[in-house]
Amino acid sequence: MATPTLDDDGSTVTLDLHGLSVDEALDVTYSTLRLAEDRGRNRLKVIHGSSTTQGQRRTIKSALHDQLDRGPLGSHATNIIRSRDTLTLALDLTTRSDPTPITRRDVRP
């Protein structure tokens, strides 16, 4: 598995999924989302790429958008901003903020 890039500034967690397979990307996204919620982060920004692949091939972008539209991913966000190569999820903050930074090691499946 490739290693995703992750940055946590205490408010927004930015996760770059380039180099991962679709299944790895979904696993890491959900792991990161759970930690971001648990630690009281405001946003999760997921960089998935622009998915220029043609045809019926499943991409990270299409899988994430499918999980937003038909799966459980959308239920975690109060607002979703979709752009060409990123998703930004505004998270429902129900826990107190934990300043412990989220690292790549925390979200490996």
PDB file of C-alpha atoms in Angstrom:
ATOM      1  CA  MET A   1       0.000   0.000   0.000  1.00  0.00           C
ATOM      2  CA  ALA A   2       1.184   3.494  -0.810  1.00  0.00           C
ATOM      3  CA  THR A   3       1.320   5.951   2.059  1.00  0.00           C
ATOM      4  CA  PRO A   4      -1.290   8.714   2.024  1.00  0.00           C
ATOM      5  CA  THR A   5      -0.251  12.248   2.876  1.00  0.00           C
ATOM      6  CA  LEU A   6      -1.998  13.625   5.939  1.00  0.00           C
ATOM      7  CA  ASP A   7      -1.868  17.032   7.615  1.00  0.00           C
ATOM      8  CA  ASP A   8      -3.758  18.000  10.768  1.00  0.00           C
ATOM      9  CA  ASP A   9      -3.627  21.657  11.795  1.00  0.00           C
ATOM     10  CA  GLY A  10      -5.981  21.136  14.749  1.00  0.00           C
ATOM     11  CA  SER A  11      -9.015  22.380  12.844  1.00  0.00           C
ATOM     12  CA  THR A  12      -8.866  20.807   9.378  1.00  0.00           C
ATOM     13  CA  VAL A  13      -7.468  17.414   8.481  1.00  0.00           C
ATOM     14  CA  THR A  14      -6.201  17.223   4.897  1.00  0.00           C
ATOM     15  CA  LEU A  15      -5.853  13.734   3.441  1.00  0.00           C
ATOM     16  CA  ASP A  16      -4.224  13.128   0.033  1.00  0.00           C
ATOM     17  CA  LEU A  17      -5.194   9.740  -1.406  1.00  0.00           C
ATOM     18  CA  HIS A  18      -2.946   9.752  -4.491  1.00  0.00           C
ATOM     19  CA  GLY A  19      -1.261   6.398  -5.054  1.00  0.00           C
ATOM     20  CA  LEU A  20      -3.795   4.307  -3.137  1.00  0.00           C
ATOM     21  CA  SER A  21      -6.150   1.723  -4.573  1.00  0.00           C
ATOM     22  CA  VAL A  22      -9.869   2.497  -4.367  1.00  0.00           C
ATOM     23  CA  ASP A  23     -10.425   0.127  -1.440  1.00  0.00           C
ATOM     24  CA  GLU A  24      -7.381   1.444   0.432  1.00  0.00           C
ATOM     25  CA  ALA A  25      -8.560   5.013  -0.141  1.00  0.00           C
ATOM     26  CA  LEU A  26     -12.026   4.255   1.247  1.00  0.00           C
ATOM     27  CA  ASP A  27     -10.552   2.521   4.314  1.00  0.00           C
ATOM     28  CA  VAL A  28      -8.161   5.394   5.039  1.00  0.00           C
ATOM     29  CA  THR A  29     -10.895   7.990   4.463  1.00  0.00           C
ATOM     30  CA  TYR A  30     -13.235   6.331   6.954  1.00  0.00           C
ATOM     31  CA  SER A  31     -10.432   5.860   9.520  1.00  0.00           C
ATOM     32  CA  THR A  32      -9.437   9.500   9.176  1.00  0.00           C
ATOM     33  CA  LEU A  33     -13.052  10.652   9.369  1.00  0.00           C
ATOM     34  CA  ARG A  34     -13.647   8.743  12.605  1.00  0.00           C
ATOM     35  CA  LEU A  35     -10.491  10.189  14.187  1.00  0.00           C
ATOM     36  CA  ALA A  36     -11.310  13.704  12.985  1.00  0.00           C
ATOM     37  CA  GLU A  37     -14.763  13.454  14.550  1.00  0.00           C
ATOM     38  CA  ASP A  38     -13.413  11.938  17.772  1.00  0.00           C
ATOM     39  CA  ARG A  39     -10.839  14.709  18.124  1.00  0.00           C
ATOM     40  CA  GLY A  40     -13.254  17.534  17.324  1.00  0.00           C
ATOM     41  CA  ARG A  41     -11.907  18.704  13.988  1.00  0.00           C
ATOM     42  CA  ASN A  42     -14.083  21.103  11.956  1.00  0.00           C
ATOM     43  CA  ARG A  43     -13.322  19.756   8.506  1.00  0.00           C
ATOM     44  CA  LEU A  44     -11.921  16.838   6.590  1.00  0.00           C
ATOM     45  CA  LYS A  45     -10.493  17.758   3.200  1.00  0.00           C
ATOM     46  CA  VAL A  46      -9.959  14.729   0.975  1.00  0.00           C
ATOM     47  CA  ILE A  47      -7.764  15.113  -2.098  1.00  0.00           C
ATOM     48  CA  HIS A  48      -8.817  12.369  -4.489  1.00  0.00           C
ATOM     49  CA  GLY A  49      -7.569  13.663  -7.837  1.00  0.00           C
ATOM     50  CA  SER A  50      -9.519  14.573 -10.924  1.00  0.00           C
ATOM     51  CA  SER A  51     -10.150  10.998 -12.133  1.00  0.00           C
ATOM     52  CA  THR A  52      -9.393  11.411 -15.792  1.00  0.00           C
ATOM     53  CA  THR A  53      -9.775   7.658 -16.374  1.00  0.00           C
ATOM     54  CA  GLN A  54     -12.202   6.906 -19.197  1.00  0.00           C
ATOM     55  CA  GLY A  55     -14.769   4.126 -19.261  1.00  0.00           C
ATOM     56  CA  GLN A  56     -16.383   2.048 -16.549  1.00  0.00           C
ATOM     57  CA  ARG A  57     -13.286   1.752 -14.338  1.00  0.00           C
ATOM     58  CA  ARG A  58     -13.964   2.574 -10.690  1.00  0.00           C
ATOM     59  CA  THR A  59     -11.881   5.480  -9.403  1.00  0.00           C
ATOM     60  CA  ILE A  60     -11.271   6.928  -5.949  1.00  0.00           C
ATOM     61  CA  LYS A  61     -13.272   9.994  -6.918  1.00  0.00           C
ATOM     62  CA  SER A  62     -16.268   7.988  -8.152  1.00  0.00           C
ATOM     63  CA  ALA A  63     -16.160   5.671  -5.121  1.00  0.00           C
ATOM     64  CA  LEU A  64     -16.088   8.591  -2.671  1.00  0.00           C
ATOM     65  CA  HIS A  65     -18.905  10.396  -4.481  1.00  0.00           C
ATOM     66  CA  ASP A  66     -20.919   7.160  -4.481  1.00  0.00           C
ATOM     67  CA  GLN A  67     -20.379   6.813  -0.710  1.00  0.00           C
ATOM     68  CA  LEU A  68     -21.536  10.406  -0.274  1.00  0.00           C
ATOM     69  CA  ASP A  69     -24.651   9.907  -2.384  1.00  0.00           C
ATOM     70  CA  ARG A  70     -25.647   6.352  -1.462  1.00  0.00           C
ATOM     71  CA  GLY A  71     -23.519   5.295   1.471  1.00  0.00           C
ATOM     72  CA  PRO A  72     -22.730   6.282   5.022  1.00  0.00           C
ATOM     73  CA  LEU A  73     -20.061   8.887   4.264  1.00  0.00           C
ATOM     74  CA  GLY A  74     -22.533  11.729   3.737  1.00  0.00           C
ATOM     75  CA  SER A  75     -24.211  11.169   7.098  1.00  0.00           C
ATOM     76  CA  HIS A  76     -21.057  12.367   8.878  1.00  0.00           C
ATOM     77  CA  ALA A  77     -21.047  15.815   7.288  1.00  0.00           C
ATOM     78  CA  THR A  78     -23.152  18.903   7.903  1.00  0.00           C
ATOM     79  CA  ASN A  79     -21.990  20.339   4.580  1.00  0.00           C
ATOM     80  CA  ILE A  80     -20.120  18.909   1.599  1.00  0.00           C
ATOM     81  CA  ILE A  81     -18.109  20.964  -0.853  1.00  0.00           C
ATOM     82  CA  ARG A  82     -17.257  19.103  -4.053  1.00  0.00           C
ATOM     83  CA  SER A  83     -14.635  20.347  -6.453  1.00  0.00           C
ATOM     84  CA  ARG A  84     -12.814  18.833  -9.385  1.00  0.00           C
ATOM     85  CA  ASP A  85     -10.161  17.053  -7.345  1.00  0.00           C
ATOM     86  CA  THR A  86     -11.196  17.418  -3.676  1.00  0.00           C
ATOM     87  CA  LEU A  87     -14.053  16.898  -1.257  1.00  0.00           C
ATOM     88  CA  THR A  88     -14.356  18.986   1.879  1.00  0.00           C
ATOM     89  CA  LEU A  89     -16.631  17.673   4.612  1.00  0.00           C
ATOM     90  CA  ALA A  90     -17.772  20.037   7.346  1.00  0.00           C
ATOM     91  CA  LEU A  91     -18.089  17.809  10.391  1.00  0.00           C
ATOM     92  CA  ASP A  92     -20.770  17.796  13.061  1.00  0.00           C
ATOM     93  CA  LEU A  93     -18.883  18.602  16.223  1.00  0.00           C
ATOM     94  CA  THR A  94     -20.335  16.698  19.152  1.00  0.00           C
ATOM     95  CA  THR A  95     -17.111  16.092  21.070  1.00  0.00           C
ATOM     96  CA  ARG A  96     -14.609  18.353  22.729  1.00  0.00           C
ATOM     97  CA  SER A  97     -11.511  19.135  20.781  1.00  0.00           C
ATOM     98  CA  ASP A  98      -8.496  16.918  21.443  1.00  0.00           C
ATOM     99  CA  PRO A  99      -5.288  18.683  20.377  1.00  0.00           C
ATOM    100  CA  THR A 100      -3.450  15.409  19.714  1.00  0.00           C
ATOM    101  CA  PRO A 101      -2.479  15.578  16.020  1.00  0.00           C
ATOM    102  CA  ILE A 102      -3.768  12.863  13.719  1.00  0.00           C
ATOM    103  CA  THR A 103      -0.878  11.175  11.895  1.00  0.00           C
ATOM    104  CA  ARG A 104      -0.562   8.776   8.982  1.00  0.00           C
ATOM    105  CA  ARG A 105       0.220   5.989  11.425  1.00  0.00           C
ATOM    106  CA  ASP A 106      -3.194   6.510  13.065  1.00  0.00           C
ATOM    107  CA  VAL A 107      -5.149   5.906   9.865  1.00  0.00           C
ATOM    108  CA  ARG A 108      -3.383   2.964   8.239  1.00  0.00           C
ATOM    109  CA  PRO A 109      -5.915   0.174   7.632  1.00  0.00           C
TER     110      PRO A 109
END
